[in-house]
């Protein structure tokens, strides 16, 4: 199961590295906008891929507080473990 | 003192980078004046207009212009107030009754723009305990209305009823109301929604469905009521939102519904309550344009033929044009520089289209967005296709 913060964070990094445009040295502390050069639409579209893998939906307002890959993993783990929705 | 514009330094640099190798800014094109529905004067040249939303050509309707002139003489130029305070005229009520009849619904609210129609309807229909499910490629007015609603917002994959079905399935224990928002025709790409399939999903999950038919009203369906009419599922659409500024050629927006709760929205929709109502001459010209739209179904038939002609013509050149045949025909390019050069050259050769750049485009690639009108002649469409072919060759060389 990929439902701990660590395992989700690792899964996100692996998915990001599948994109050749993403820097190779990313980790959980990497900032999604600044370090990965994602604009708001790219972030939303990338999160959709993760949503499919984990079978959750992330409400848009939760994305507003997410800065790093770790933040995203915490949010997804919370959703996966029964918090909304 | 902190520079209040400092947060836009990135934007400033992006605009400078975009325009340094181009003779004109794509954000600053001036149509000096329209010479007809299909030809405008741009940079002193007669230019074919393939970048408007004037699908039926009614922005140049003589009947609508005469109605506006007569009404200005009788009632003045503006209402100076909002609908709930001092800005409701008999004409507003008349247009609401007329639109309700056209859509065969009990209720209609009109708004001062199409943007405000989405903002006003969505923000009032969904509350903080409800959930909005938006197609990922939704228009900015839908996203903005969602923020104003304070509801939880979930995106589903563009035009994908099975993804919507999955996401609604995850929400089965959520106590709030669920409102799905889709568009009939998507304004950037011309993609047409699978409306009947969306309606089936909404029924399965007990959700509400709002269809924004801004670009499909007057365009699709036997009577021009949009994609829901064409798909035979109008009864399953709870709310239809649209605009007067596309097919009807004026300005303003509306929301129609059979649900009686709609009348309450008049007293809690901020974009309806706290803005000046439509001026009387605009309502008069909108009513006249609506008459013309209904009296001349041949406009819609010609529009469909023209849409096919432009779509097939651009596909015939080997360009990556929209897969759906609709009056919006977008050509997708790979790189922003290439798109800017293409767009400039089209304009120099007398064809005006819209340059749409990421992140405003759905898949982070630039678009040359064309739109076709009933008023275009086959020769004008063929000329536009020829110019596209010439520019594609020049840039490939």
Tab-separated table of C-alpha atoms in Angstrom:
chain	number	residue	atom	x	y	z
A	1	UNK	CA	0.000	0.000	0.000
A	2	UNK	CA	1.216	3.493	-0.778
A	3	UNK	CA	-0.599	5.322	1.965
A	4	UNK	CA	2.119	6.615	4.288
A	5	UNK	CA	3.548	10.101	3.790
A	6	UNK	CA	6.969	8.590	3.016
A	7	UNK	CA	5.719	6.094	0.463
A	8	UNK	CA	3.483	8.683	-1.227
A	9	UNK	CA	6.344	11.182	-1.320
A	10	UNK	CA	8.578	8.567	-2.914
A	11	UNK	CA	5.891	7.683	-5.462
A	12	UNK	CA	5.467	11.388	-6.374
A	13	UNK	CA	9.218	11.786	-6.904
A	14	UNK	CA	9.297	8.688	-9.135
A	15	UNK	CA	6.401	9.997	-11.227
A	16	UNK	CA	8.068	13.400	-11.561
A	17	UNK	CA	11.361	11.858	-12.658
A	18	UNK	CA	9.526	10.144	-15.520
A	19	UNK	CA	9.328	13.656	-17.022
A	20	UNK	CA	12.744	14.439	-18.566
A	21	UNK	CA	12.214	18.193	-18.045
A	22	UNK	CA	12.163	17.789	-14.254
A	23	UNK	CA	15.543	18.324	-12.479
A	24	UNK	CA	17.189	15.034	-11.444
A	25	UNK	CA	18.067	16.095	-7.895
A	26	UNK	CA	14.561	16.489	-6.463
A	27	UNK	CA	13.424	15.109	-3.116
A	28	UNK	CA	10.576	15.602	-0.642
A	29	UNK	CA	11.788	19.103	0.226
A	30	UNK	CA	11.746	20.309	-3.385
A	31	UNK	CA	9.366	23.214	-3.952
A	32	UNK	CA	6.876	22.366	-6.675
A	33	UNK	CA	6.581	25.822	-8.232
A	34	UNK	CA	10.069	27.250	-7.670
A	35	UNK	CA	12.267	24.146	-8.050
A	36	UNK	CA	10.212	22.302	-10.649
A	37	UNK	CA	9.083	25.411	-12.560
A	38	UNK	CA	5.466	24.206	-12.614
A	39	UNK	CA	2.784	26.837	-13.222
A	40	UNK	CA	-0.595	26.557	-11.497
A	41	UNK	CA	-2.138	24.557	-14.338
A	42	UNK	CA	0.793	22.139	-14.486
A	43	UNK	CA	0.475	21.556	-10.730
A	44	UNK	CA	-3.256	20.815	-11.033
A	45	UNK	CA	-2.706	18.461	-13.970
A	46	UNK	CA	0.122	16.631	-12.226
A	47	UNK	CA	-1.975	16.194	-9.083
A	48	UNK	CA	-4.654	14.568	-11.275
A	49	UNK	CA	-2.205	11.813	-12.192
A	50	UNK	CA	-1.444	11.159	-8.539
A	51	UNK	CA	-5.158	11.188	-7.717
A	52	UNK	CA	-5.718	8.332	-10.168
A	53	UNK	CA	-2.949	6.274	-8.580
A	54	UNK	CA	-4.259	6.753	-5.042
A	55	UNK	CA	-7.990	6.829	-5.906
A	56	UNK	CA	-8.610	10.140	-4.125
A	57	UNK	CA	-9.724	13.638	-5.200
A	58	UNK	CA	-7.863	16.694	-3.899
A	59	UNK	CA	-10.118	19.760	-3.416
A	60	UNK	CA	-8.555	22.806	-5.088
A	61	UNK	CA	-8.405	24.871	-1.888
A	62	UNK	CA	-6.065	22.292	-0.341
A	63	UNK	CA	-3.590	22.859	-3.181
A	64	UNK	CA	-3.260	26.514	-2.201
A	65	UNK	CA	-1.274	25.612	0.941
A	66	UNK	CA	1.034	23.108	-0.726
A	67	UNK	CA	4.622	24.233	-1.372
A	68	UNK	CA	6.760	21.090	-1.371
A	69	UNK	CA	6.435	17.497	-2.495
A	70	UNK	CA	6.306	16.559	1.191
A	71	UNK	CA	3.346	18.935	1.736
A	72	UNK	CA	1.533	17.254	-1.140
A	73	UNK	CA	2.284	13.813	0.276
A	74	UNK	CA	0.909	14.854	3.708
A	75	UNK	CA	-2.275	16.132	2.052
A	76	UNK	CA	-2.724	12.968	-0.016
A	77	UNK	CA	-2.023	10.674	2.939
A	78	UNK	CA	-4.677	12.553	4.948
A	79	UNK	CA	-7.218	12.132	2.182
A	80	UNK	CA	-6.282	8.499	1.647
A	81	UNK	CA	-6.707	7.755	5.335
A	82	UNK	CA	-10.284	8.833	5.477
A	83	UNK	CA	-10.291	12.589	5.749
A	84	UNK	CA	-12.349	14.494	3.218
A	85	UNK	CA	-13.403	13.598	0.637
B	1	UNK	CA	7.971	51.877	0.049
B	2	UNK	CA	7.276	48.411	-1.295
B	3	UNK	CA	6.578	48.346	-5.013
B	4	UNK	CA	2.988	47.166	-5.288
B	5	UNK	CA	3.700	45.870	-8.790
B	6	UNK	CA	6.807	43.881	-7.786
B	7	UNK	CA	4.792	40.679	-7.732
B	8	UNK	CA	4.325	41.056	-11.479
B	9	UNK	CA	8.036	41.169	-12.322
B	10	UNK	CA	7.789	37.654	-13.732
B	11	UNK	CA	4.849	38.659	-15.910
B	12	UNK	CA	6.713	41.765	-17.089
B	13	UNK	CA	9.708	39.665	-18.110
B	14	UNK	CA	7.497	37.108	-19.828
B	15	UNK	CA	5.749	39.806	-21.902
B	16	UNK	CA	9.084	41.405	-22.817
B	17	UNK	CA	10.466	38.020	-23.891
B	18	UNK	CA	7.363	37.280	-25.919
B	19	UNK	CA	7.257	40.585	-27.773
B	20	UNK	CA	10.976	41.294	-28.356
B	21	UNK	CA	11.031	39.493	-31.723
B	22	UNK	CA	7.571	40.402	-32.877
B	23	UNK	CA	6.452	43.550	-34.681
B	24	UNK	CA	3.269	43.793	-32.589
B	25	UNK	CA	1.930	42.638	-29.262
B	26	UNK	CA	-0.716	39.949	-29.523
B	27	UNK	CA	-2.414	41.565	-26.513
B	28	UNK	CA	-2.785	44.925	-28.185
B	29	UNK	CA	-4.513	44.412	-31.520
B	30	UNK	CA	-6.925	47.206	-32.342
B	31	UNK	CA	-9.811	46.603	-34.689
B	32	UNK	CA	-10.069	50.197	-35.871
B	33	UNK	CA	-13.617	49.500	-36.975
B	34	UNK	CA	-15.607	46.626	-38.404
B	35	UNK	CA	-16.440	47.158	-42.088
B	36	UNK	CA	-18.880	44.246	-41.989
B	37	UNK	CA	-19.368	41.203	-39.775
B	38	UNK	CA	-16.453	39.416	-41.458
B	39	UNK	CA	-14.039	42.225	-42.389
B	40	UNK	CA	-12.403	44.742	-40.065
B	41	UNK	CA	-9.846	47.498	-40.480
B	42	UNK	CA	-6.653	46.513	-38.615
B	43	UNK	CA	-3.416	48.516	-39.026
B	44	UNK	CA	-5.148	50.287	-41.914
B	45	UNK	CA	-5.637	47.014	-43.814
B	46	UNK	CA	-8.888	45.270	-44.634
B	47	UNK	CA	-8.552	42.073	-42.616
B	48	UNK	CA	-10.646	38.920	-42.567
B	49	UNK	CA	-12.004	38.418	-39.062
B	50	UNK	CA	-11.537	34.815	-37.958
B	51	UNK	CA	-11.017	35.614	-34.305
B	52	UNK	CA	-14.409	36.766	-33.022
B	53	UNK	CA	-17.262	34.974	-31.267
B	54	UNK	CA	-19.785	36.597	-33.592
B	55	UNK	CA	-21.028	33.197	-34.770
B	56	UNK	CA	-24.263	34.345	-36.409
B	57	UNK	CA	-22.871	37.729	-37.468
B	58	UNK	CA	-25.544	39.464	-35.375
B	59	UNK	CA	-23.232	42.099	-33.871
B	60	UNK	CA	-23.883	43.884	-37.165
B	61	UNK	CA	-27.643	43.208	-37.234
B	62	UNK	CA	-29.514	46.209	-38.619
B	63	UNK	CA	-32.676	45.222	-36.730
B	64	UNK	CA	-30.774	45.020	-33.425
B	65	UNK	CA	-29.094	48.381	-34.081
B	66	UNK	CA	-32.438	50.043	-34.885
B	67	UNK	CA	-34.013	48.581	-31.740
B	68	UNK	CA	-31.146	49.955	-29.653
B	69	UNK	CA	-31.373	53.412	-31.218
B	70	UNK	CA	-35.146	53.640	-30.709
B	71	UNK	CA	-34.811	52.505	-27.078
B	72	UNK	CA	-32.018	54.938	-26.273
B	73	UNK	CA	-34.259	57.738	-27.539
B	74	UNK	CA	-37.152	56.555	-25.388
B	75	UNK	CA	-35.439	55.338	-22.200
B	76	UNK	CA	-31.918	56.790	-22.116
B	77	UNK	CA	-28.541	55.076	-22.088
B	78	UNK	CA	-28.309	53.369	-18.701
B	79	UNK	CA	-30.172	52.244	-15.596
B	80	UNK	CA	-27.598	53.569	-13.077
B	81	UNK	CA	-28.424	50.833	-10.591
B	82	UNK	CA	-28.640	47.187	-9.687
B	83	UNK	CA	-31.584	44.903	-10.303
B	84	UNK	CA	-32.629	44.671	-6.649
B	85	UNK	CA	-32.271	48.374	-5.840
B	86	UNK	CA	-33.304	50.646	-8.686
B	87	UNK	CA	-32.166	48.973	-11.902
B	88	UNK	CA	-35.067	46.724	-12.885
B	89	UNK	CA	-36.938	48.005	-15.931
B	90	UNK	CA	-39.865	46.368	-17.694
B	91	UNK	CA	-37.438	45.456	-20.455
B	92	UNK	CA	-35.365	43.297	-18.068
B	93	UNK	CA	-38.466	41.329	-17.125
B	94	UNK	CA	-39.440	41.026	-20.781
B	95	UNK	CA	-36.075	39.570	-21.756
B	96	UNK	CA	-36.183	37.142	-18.815
B	97	UNK	CA	-39.655	35.915	-19.830
B	98	UNK	CA	-38.530	35.624	-23.436
B	99	UNK	CA	-35.413	33.577	-22.600
B	100	UNK	CA	-37.393	31.338	-20.261
B	101	UNK	CA	-39.758	30.660	-23.177
B	102	UNK	CA	-36.912	30.017	-25.598
B	103	UNK	CA	-35.396	27.446	-23.216
B	104	UNK	CA	-38.823	26.146	-22.098
B	105	UNK	CA	-37.985	26.762	-18.420
B	106	UNK	CA	-39.906	28.470	-15.639
B	107	UNK	CA	-37.190	30.810	-14.418
B	108	UNK	CA	-34.569	33.085	-15.925
B	109	UNK	CA	-32.183	35.606	-14.383
B	110	UNK	CA	-30.187	37.939	-16.573
B	111	UNK	CA	-26.770	39.282	-15.606
B	112	UNK	CA	-24.692	42.184	-16.879
B	113	UNK	CA	-22.106	39.926	-18.604
B	114	UNK	CA	-21.640	36.235	-19.337
B	115	UNK	CA	-18.727	36.197	-16.881
B	116	UNK	CA	-21.048	37.468	-14.168
B	117	UNK	CA	-23.690	34.882	-15.091
B	118	UNK	CA	-21.301	32.075	-14.163
B	119	UNK	CA	-19.935	33.974	-11.202
B	120	UNK	CA	-23.436	34.789	-9.951
B	121	UNK	CA	-25.047	31.409	-10.575
B	122	UNK	CA	-22.251	29.147	-9.316
B	123	UNK	CA	-21.359	31.228	-6.267
B	124	UNK	CA	-24.988	31.353	-5.139
B	125	UNK	CA	-25.960	27.762	-5.943
B	126	UNK	CA	-23.040	26.128	-4.127
B	127	UNK	CA	-22.363	26.880	-0.462
B	128	UNK	CA	-19.492	26.049	1.856
B	129	UNK	CA	-20.871	22.599	2.710
B	130	UNK	CA	-21.433	21.644	-0.935
B	131	UNK	CA	-19.135	20.231	-3.578
B	132	UNK	CA	-18.509	21.598	-7.051
B	133	UNK	CA	-17.211	19.227	-9.699
B	134	UNK	CA	-15.646	21.131	-12.575
B	135	UNK	CA	-14.401	19.949	-15.945
B	136	UNK	CA	-10.636	20.544	-15.812
B	137	UNK	CA	-10.762	22.839	-18.869
B	138	UNK	CA	-13.472	25.103	-17.461
B	139	UNK	CA	-13.556	28.798	-18.298
B	140	UNK	CA	-12.066	31.290	-15.823
B	141	UNK	CA	-15.555	32.536	-14.895
B	142	UNK	CA	-16.419	29.040	-13.636
B	143	UNK	CA	-13.251	28.774	-11.544
B	144	UNK	CA	-13.808	32.299	-10.201
B	145	UNK	CA	-17.450	31.572	-9.353
B	146	UNK	CA	-16.292	28.467	-7.506
B	147	UNK	CA	-13.912	30.476	-5.343
B	148	UNK	CA	-16.642	32.947	-4.496
B	149	UNK	CA	-18.940	30.060	-3.454
B	150	UNK	CA	-16.575	28.756	-0.724
B	151	UNK	CA	-17.609	25.224	-1.733
B	152	UNK	CA	-15.078	22.391	-2.011
B	153	UNK	CA	-13.955	22.241	-5.644
B	154	UNK	CA	-12.894	19.051	-7.402
B	155	UNK	CA	-11.689	18.934	-11.016
B	156	UNK	CA	-12.410	15.973	-13.242
B	157	UNK	CA	-10.685	15.124	-16.506
B	158	UNK	CA	-11.815	17.167	-19.480
B	159	UNK	CA	-14.860	15.712	-21.281
B	160	UNK	CA	-14.511	12.454	-19.319
B	161	UNK	CA	-17.829	11.206	-17.820
B	162	UNK	CA	-16.191	8.051	-16.408
B	163	UNK	CA	-13.673	10.141	-14.435
B	164	UNK	CA	-16.589	12.221	-13.111
B	165	UNK	CA	-18.393	8.977	-12.206
B	166	UNK	CA	-15.355	7.763	-10.220
B	167	UNK	CA	-15.017	11.028	-8.356
B	168	UNK	CA	-18.719	11.197	-7.495
B	169	UNK	CA	-18.470	7.588	-6.292
B	170	UNK	CA	-15.805	8.677	-3.762
B	171	UNK	CA	-18.223	11.323	-2.446
B	172	UNK	CA	-21.173	9.022	-1.786
B	173	UNK	CA	-21.105	9.599	1.983
B	174	UNK	CA	-20.601	13.346	1.754
B	175	UNK	CA	-23.719	15.112	3.075
B	176	UNK	CA	-23.528	18.253	0.917
B	177	UNK	CA	-25.198	18.931	-2.440
B	178	UNK	CA	-23.080	18.217	-5.515
B	179	UNK	CA	-23.125	20.502	-8.532
B	180	UNK	CA	-21.392	19.437	-11.748
B	181	UNK	CA	-20.352	22.197	-14.169
B	182	UNK	CA	-19.586	21.542	-17.836
B	183	UNK	CA	-19.525	23.631	-20.998
B	184	UNK	CA	-21.362	22.783	-24.235
B	185	UNK	CA	-18.538	23.920	-26.516
B	186	UNK	CA	-15.154	24.756	-24.967
B	187	UNK	CA	-14.077	28.212	-26.045
B	188	UNK	CA	-10.374	27.556	-26.610
B	189	UNK	CA	-10.435	24.217	-28.414
B	190	UNK	CA	-13.959	23.907	-29.836
B	191	UNK	CA	-14.346	20.552	-28.074
B	192	UNK	CA	-17.985	19.506	-27.653
B	193	UNK	CA	-19.122	18.001	-24.327
B	194	UNK	CA	-20.635	14.481	-24.231
B	195	UNK	CA	-23.669	16.054	-22.540
B	196	UNK	CA	-25.955	13.017	-22.527
B	197	UNK	CA	-23.283	10.901	-20.815
B	198	UNK	CA	-22.693	13.614	-18.218
B	199	UNK	CA	-26.467	13.742	-17.627
B	200	UNK	CA	-26.522	9.975	-17.035
B	201	UNK	CA	-23.701	10.255	-14.470
B	202	UNK	CA	-25.451	13.078	-12.630
B	203	UNK	CA	-28.687	11.075	-12.397
B	204	UNK	CA	-26.842	8.009	-11.107
B	205	UNK	CA	-25.317	10.003	-8.234
B	206	UNK	CA	-28.175	12.395	-7.430
B	207	UNK	CA	-26.126	15.463	-8.332
B	208	UNK	CA	-27.149	18.684	-10.096
B	209	UNK	CA	-25.826	19.606	-13.539
B	210	UNK	CA	-25.095	23.119	-14.806
B	211	UNK	CA	-24.279	23.480	-18.506
B	212	UNK	CA	-22.597	26.616	-19.769
B	213	UNK	CA	-23.851	26.893	-23.345
B	214	UNK	CA	-22.117	30.254	-24.000
B	215	UNK	CA	-20.471	29.091	-27.225
B	216	UNK	CA	-23.185	26.628	-28.268
B	217	UNK	CA	-26.350	28.738	-27.873
B	218	UNK	CA	-27.555	29.746	-31.338
B	219	UNK	CA	-25.073	27.279	-32.764
B	220	UNK	CA	-26.062	23.687	-31.866
B	221	UNK	CA	-29.432	21.938	-31.685
B	222	UNK	CA	-32.443	22.158	-33.965
B	223	UNK	CA	-33.621	25.388	-32.316
B	224	UNK	CA	-30.192	26.645	-31.303
B	225	UNK	CA	-30.548	25.837	-27.608
B	226	UNK	CA	-27.137	24.223	-27.499
B	227	UNK	CA	-25.453	20.863	-27.051
B	228	UNK	CA	-28.081	19.608	-24.558
B	229	UNK	CA	-30.784	20.128	-27.194
B	230	UNK	CA	-28.671	18.402	-29.805
B	231	UNK	CA	-28.094	15.446	-27.450
B	232	UNK	CA	-31.791	15.284	-26.459
B	233	UNK	CA	-31.081	15.621	-22.721
B	234	UNK	CA	-32.341	19.119	-21.872
B	235	UNK	CA	-34.656	17.828	-19.125
B	236	UNK	CA	-31.650	16.500	-17.231
B	237	UNK	CA	-29.829	19.839	-17.224
B	238	UNK	CA	-30.779	21.669	-14.035
B	239	UNK	CA	-29.262	25.023	-14.930
B	240	UNK	CA	-28.248	26.487	-18.287
B	241	UNK	CA	-25.930	29.488	-18.271
B	242	UNK	CA	-25.004	31.515	-21.310
B	243	UNK	CA	-24.138	34.861	-22.769
B	244	UNK	CA	-25.514	37.372	-25.243
B	245	UNK	CA	-22.042	38.351	-26.430
B	246	UNK	CA	-21.415	35.407	-28.763
B	247	UNK	CA	-24.299	34.360	-31.042
B	248	UNK	CA	-26.493	37.338	-30.201
B	249	UNK	CA	-23.711	39.870	-30.726
B	250	UNK	CA	-24.572	42.122	-27.739
B	251	UNK	CA	-23.467	41.794	-24.102
B	252	UNK	CA	-24.897	40.198	-20.953
B	253	UNK	CA	-25.593	36.731	-19.567
B	254	UNK	CA	-28.369	34.511	-18.240
B	255	UNK	CA	-29.190	31.480	-16.152
B	256	UNK	CA	-32.389	29.481	-16.749
B	257	UNK	CA	-33.865	26.665	-14.694
B	258	UNK	CA	-37.083	24.850	-13.818
B	259	UNK	CA	-36.178	24.773	-10.135
B	260	UNK	CA	-38.253	27.276	-8.146
B	261	UNK	CA	-35.386	27.960	-5.746
B	262	UNK	CA	-33.861	30.031	-8.534
B	263	UNK	CA	-35.915	33.064	-7.501
B	264	UNK	CA	-34.165	33.070	-4.103
B	265	UNK	CA	-30.857	33.463	-5.877
B	266	UNK	CA	-31.865	36.996	-6.840
B	267	UNK	CA	-31.413	37.948	-3.178
B	268	UNK	CA	-28.092	36.260	-2.495
B	269	UNK	CA	-26.076	36.301	-5.717
B	270	UNK	CA	-23.551	39.074	-5.250
B	271	UNK	CA	-22.572	39.454	-8.948
B	272	UNK	CA	-26.305	39.975	-9.652
B	273	UNK	CA	-27.071	42.229	-6.690
B	274	UNK	CA	-24.072	44.510	-6.536
B	275	UNK	CA	-23.604	45.664	-10.092
B	276	UNK	CA	-25.444	47.919	-12.504
B	277	UNK	CA	-28.086	46.182	-14.601
B	278	UNK	CA	-27.929	45.955	-18.377
B	279	UNK	CA	-28.738	49.240	-20.127
B	280	UNK	CA	-32.115	49.346	-21.902
B	281	UNK	CA	-30.692	49.649	-25.423
B	282	UNK	CA	-28.655	46.462	-24.911
B	283	UNK	CA	-31.767	44.591	-23.816
B	284	UNK	CA	-33.717	45.903	-26.793
B	285	UNK	CA	-30.970	44.875	-29.213
B	286	UNK	CA	-30.648	41.468	-27.517
B	287	UNK	CA	-34.406	40.896	-27.923
B	288	UNK	CA	-34.153	41.869	-31.592
B	289	UNK	CA	-31.149	39.578	-32.117
B	290	UNK	CA	-33.054	36.741	-30.449
B	291	UNK	CA	-35.962	37.327	-32.866
B	292	UNK	CA	-33.534	37.223	-35.774
B	293	UNK	CA	-31.829	34.076	-34.501
B	294	UNK	CA	-35.190	32.304	-34.294
B	295	UNK	CA	-36.558	33.663	-37.564
B	296	UNK	CA	-33.474	32.709	-39.569
B	297	UNK	CA	-32.515	29.081	-38.839
B	298	UNK	CA	-30.577	29.183	-42.103
B	299	UNK	CA	-27.888	31.160	-40.235
B	300	UNK	CA	-27.266	28.120	-38.035
B	301	UNK	CA	-27.173	25.765	-41.012
B	302	UNK	CA	-24.728	28.004	-42.870
B	303	UNK	CA	-22.599	28.247	-39.722
B	304	UNK	CA	-22.352	24.446	-39.543
B	305	UNK	CA	-21.342	24.263	-43.198
B	306	UNK	CA	-18.751	26.975	-42.681
B	307	UNK	CA	-17.388	25.241	-39.565
B	308	UNK	CA	-16.909	22.045	-41.569
B	309	UNK	CA	-15.252	23.929	-44.417
B	310	UNK	CA	-12.718	25.640	-42.149
B	311	UNK	CA	-12.059	22.534	-40.026
B	312	UNK	CA	-11.562	20.264	-43.033
B	313	UNK	CA	-9.506	22.902	-44.849
B	314	UNK	CA	-7.048	23.245	-41.958
B	315	UNK	CA	-6.872	19.458	-41.478
B	316	UNK	CA	-6.205	19.180	-45.220
B	317	UNK	CA	-3.072	21.293	-44.758
B	318	UNK	CA	-1.791	18.735	-42.258
B	319	UNK	CA	-2.212	21.149	-39.345
B	320	UNK	CA	-3.124	19.877	-35.873
B	321	UNK	CA	-6.670	21.267	-35.900
B	322	UNK	CA	-9.599	20.559	-33.551
B	323	UNK	CA	-10.987	17.021	-33.760
B	324	UNK	CA	-14.569	18.245	-33.194
B	325	UNK	CA	-16.370	20.173	-35.915
B	326	UNK	CA	-17.677	23.310	-34.231
B	327	UNK	CA	-17.433	27.028	-34.991
B	328	UNK	CA	-14.276	27.202	-32.863
B	329	UNK	CA	-11.373	25.703	-34.781
B	330	UNK	CA	-8.071	25.721	-32.924
B	331	UNK	CA	-4.728	24.859	-34.481
B	332	UNK	CA	-2.326	23.519	-31.850
B	333	UNK	CA	1.371	24.311	-32.241
B	334	UNK	CA	4.322	23.047	-30.236
B	335	UNK	CA	6.245	26.164	-29.258
B	336	UNK	CA	5.270	29.671	-28.181
B	337	UNK	CA	7.832	31.383	-30.484
B	338	UNK	CA	6.513	29.452	-33.454
B	339	UNK	CA	2.912	30.377	-32.564
B	340	UNK	CA	3.773	34.072	-32.173
B	341	UNK	CA	5.537	34.119	-35.570
B	342	UNK	CA	2.644	32.246	-37.203
B	343	UNK	CA	0.063	34.600	-35.742
B	344	UNK	CA	1.985	37.729	-36.805
B	345	UNK	CA	2.352	36.516	-40.354
B	346	UNK	CA	-1.354	35.632	-40.595
B	347	UNK	CA	-2.226	39.168	-39.559
B	348	UNK	CA	0.224	40.681	-42.041
B	349	UNK	CA	-1.422	38.624	-44.777
B	350	UNK	CA	-4.882	39.835	-43.770
B	351	UNK	CA	-6.259	37.109	-41.503
B	352	UNK	CA	-6.998	37.873	-37.857
B	353	UNK	CA	-7.194	34.927	-35.435
B	354	UNK	CA	-6.632	34.681	-31.665
B	355	UNK	CA	-3.257	33.744	-30.247
B	356	UNK	CA	-3.822	31.718	-27.077
B	357	UNK	CA	-0.847	30.957	-24.900
B	358	UNK	CA	-0.245	28.657	-21.919
B	359	UNK	CA	-1.260	28.600	-19.097
B	360	UNK	CA	-4.559	29.797	-20.621
B	361	UNK	CA	-4.517	26.801	-22.988
B	362	UNK	CA	-5.525	23.327	-21.843
B	363	UNK	CA	-2.428	21.215	-22.542
B	364	UNK	CA	0.312	23.808	-22.053
B	365	UNK	CA	0.741	24.254	-25.788
B	366	UNK	CA	-0.067	27.412	-27.785
B	367	UNK	CA	-3.155	27.643	-29.952
B	368	UNK	CA	-4.151	29.674	-32.978
B	369	UNK	CA	-7.841	29.934	-32.201
B	370	UNK	CA	-10.056	30.565	-35.200
B	371	UNK	CA	-13.772	31.067	-35.116
B	372	UNK	CA	-16.100	30.970	-38.045
B	373	UNK	CA	-19.332	32.865	-38.702
B	374	UNK	CA	-22.505	32.231	-40.649
B	375	UNK	CA	-21.640	35.461	-42.440
B	376	UNK	CA	-18.349	34.169	-43.881
B	377	UNK	CA	-18.519	33.385	-47.581
B	378	UNK	CA	-16.952	30.145	-48.854
B	379	UNK	CA	-14.379	32.326	-50.638
B	380	UNK	CA	-13.390	34.043	-47.372
B	381	UNK	CA	-12.918	30.678	-45.657
B	382	UNK	CA	-10.893	29.330	-48.566
B	383	UNK	CA	-8.734	32.460	-48.481
B	384	UNK	CA	-8.058	31.985	-44.752
B	385	UNK	CA	-7.082	28.351	-45.336
B	386	UNK	CA	-4.810	29.397	-48.211
B	387	UNK	CA	-3.054	31.949	-45.988
B	388	UNK	CA	-2.630	29.335	-43.231
B	389	UNK	CA	-1.019	27.055	-45.830
B	390	UNK	CA	1.306	29.807	-47.043
B	391	UNK	CA	2.473	30.686	-43.538
B	392	UNK	CA	2.959	27.036	-42.575
B	393	UNK	CA	5.201	26.611	-45.627
B	394	UNK	CA	7.150	29.815	-44.924
B	395	UNK	CA	7.835	28.808	-41.325
B	396	UNK	CA	8.795	25.268	-42.272
B	397	UNK	CA	11.313	26.551	-44.854
